[in-house]
C-alpha positions as CSV (number, residue, x, y, z in Angstrom):
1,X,122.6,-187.8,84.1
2,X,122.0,-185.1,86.6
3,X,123.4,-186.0,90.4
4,X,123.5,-184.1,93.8
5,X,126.7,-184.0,95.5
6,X,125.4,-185.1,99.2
7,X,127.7,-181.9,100.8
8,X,125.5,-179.5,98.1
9,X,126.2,-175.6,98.5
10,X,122.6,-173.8,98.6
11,X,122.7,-169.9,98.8
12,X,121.0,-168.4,101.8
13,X,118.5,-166.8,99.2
14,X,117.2,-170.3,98.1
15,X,117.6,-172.4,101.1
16,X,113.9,-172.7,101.4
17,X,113.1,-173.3,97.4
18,X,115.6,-175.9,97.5
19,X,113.8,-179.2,97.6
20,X,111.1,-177.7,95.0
21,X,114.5,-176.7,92.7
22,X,116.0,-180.4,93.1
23,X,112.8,-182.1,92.5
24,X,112.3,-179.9,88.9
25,X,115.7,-180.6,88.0
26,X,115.6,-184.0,88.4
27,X,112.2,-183.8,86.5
28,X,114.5,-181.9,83.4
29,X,112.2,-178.7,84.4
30,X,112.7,-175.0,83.7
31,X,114.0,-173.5,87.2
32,X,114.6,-169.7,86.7
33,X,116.5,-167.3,88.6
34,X,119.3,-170.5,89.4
35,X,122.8,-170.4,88.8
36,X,124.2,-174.0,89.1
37,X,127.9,-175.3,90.7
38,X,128.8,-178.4,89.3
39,X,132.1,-180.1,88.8
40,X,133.5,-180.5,85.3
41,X,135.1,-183.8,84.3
42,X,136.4,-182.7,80.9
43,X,138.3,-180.0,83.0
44,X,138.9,-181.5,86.0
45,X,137.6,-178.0,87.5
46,X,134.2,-176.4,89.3
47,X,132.1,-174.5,87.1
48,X,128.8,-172.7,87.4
49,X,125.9,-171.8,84.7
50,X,122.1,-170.4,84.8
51,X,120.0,-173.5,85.3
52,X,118.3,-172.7,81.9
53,X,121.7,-174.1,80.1
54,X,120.9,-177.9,81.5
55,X,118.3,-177.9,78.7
56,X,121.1,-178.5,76.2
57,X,121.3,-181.8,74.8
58,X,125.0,-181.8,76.1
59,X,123.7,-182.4,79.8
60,X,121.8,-185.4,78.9
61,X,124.6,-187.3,77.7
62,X,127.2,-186.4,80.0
63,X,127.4,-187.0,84.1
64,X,127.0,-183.5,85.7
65,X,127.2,-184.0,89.6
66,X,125.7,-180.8,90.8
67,X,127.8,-179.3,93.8
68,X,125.7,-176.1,94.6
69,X,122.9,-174.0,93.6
70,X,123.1,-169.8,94.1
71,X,121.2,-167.1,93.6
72,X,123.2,-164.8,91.7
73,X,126.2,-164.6,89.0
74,X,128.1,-163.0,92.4
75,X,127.1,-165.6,95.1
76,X,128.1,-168.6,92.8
77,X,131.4,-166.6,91.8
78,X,132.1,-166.2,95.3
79,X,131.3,-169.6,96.2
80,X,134.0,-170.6,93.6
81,X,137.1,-168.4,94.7
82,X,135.9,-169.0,98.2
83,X,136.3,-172.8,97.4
84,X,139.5,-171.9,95.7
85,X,141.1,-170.2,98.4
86,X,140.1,-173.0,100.9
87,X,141.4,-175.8,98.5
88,X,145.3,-173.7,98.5
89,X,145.3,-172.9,102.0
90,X,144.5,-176.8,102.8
91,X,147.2,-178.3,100.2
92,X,149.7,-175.5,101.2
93,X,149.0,-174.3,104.7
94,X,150.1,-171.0,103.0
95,X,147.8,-167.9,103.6
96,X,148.5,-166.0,100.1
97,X,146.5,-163.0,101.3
98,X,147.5,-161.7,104.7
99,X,146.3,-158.5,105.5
């Protein structure tokens, strides 16, 4: 049960793949060289894997709402803490790292 969030993150590197990489998705096709953001239910918490894990059986049964796509372990990583930092700074208005 495989879903786009509507505000999907796409890494500058695949900005122009990107309706070719939905479209297999959706289609339950092999896209290599994805790392995929999604948002975990069990955990209440973001996550990210390569795009070759969504061929586990797991993914079929269970809604997986995909948040963002990235190029690299480090761009999806850095999407996360970015989106981390963002979330504390908006609940607390406190900047935790100044200078």
């Amino acid at each position: 049960m495989l879903e786009f969030s509507r505000n999907l993150y796409v890494s500058d590197g695949l900005k122009n793949r990107m309706d070719e990489i939905m479209k297999k998705m959706s289609e339950d096709a092999l896209v290599a060289g994805v790392y995929v953001i999604y948002w975990n239910y069990d955990t209440k918490k973001p996550e990210f894997l390569k795009s070759i894990y969504l061929k586990q059986p797991y993914f079929k049964n269970h809604r997986f709402v995909v948040t963002g796509l990235a190029d690299s372990y480090e761009e999806a990583l850095k999407y996360l803490a970015d989106t981390a930092f963002n979330t504390y700074l908006a609940q607390t208005g406190d900047e935790i790292f100044d200078g």
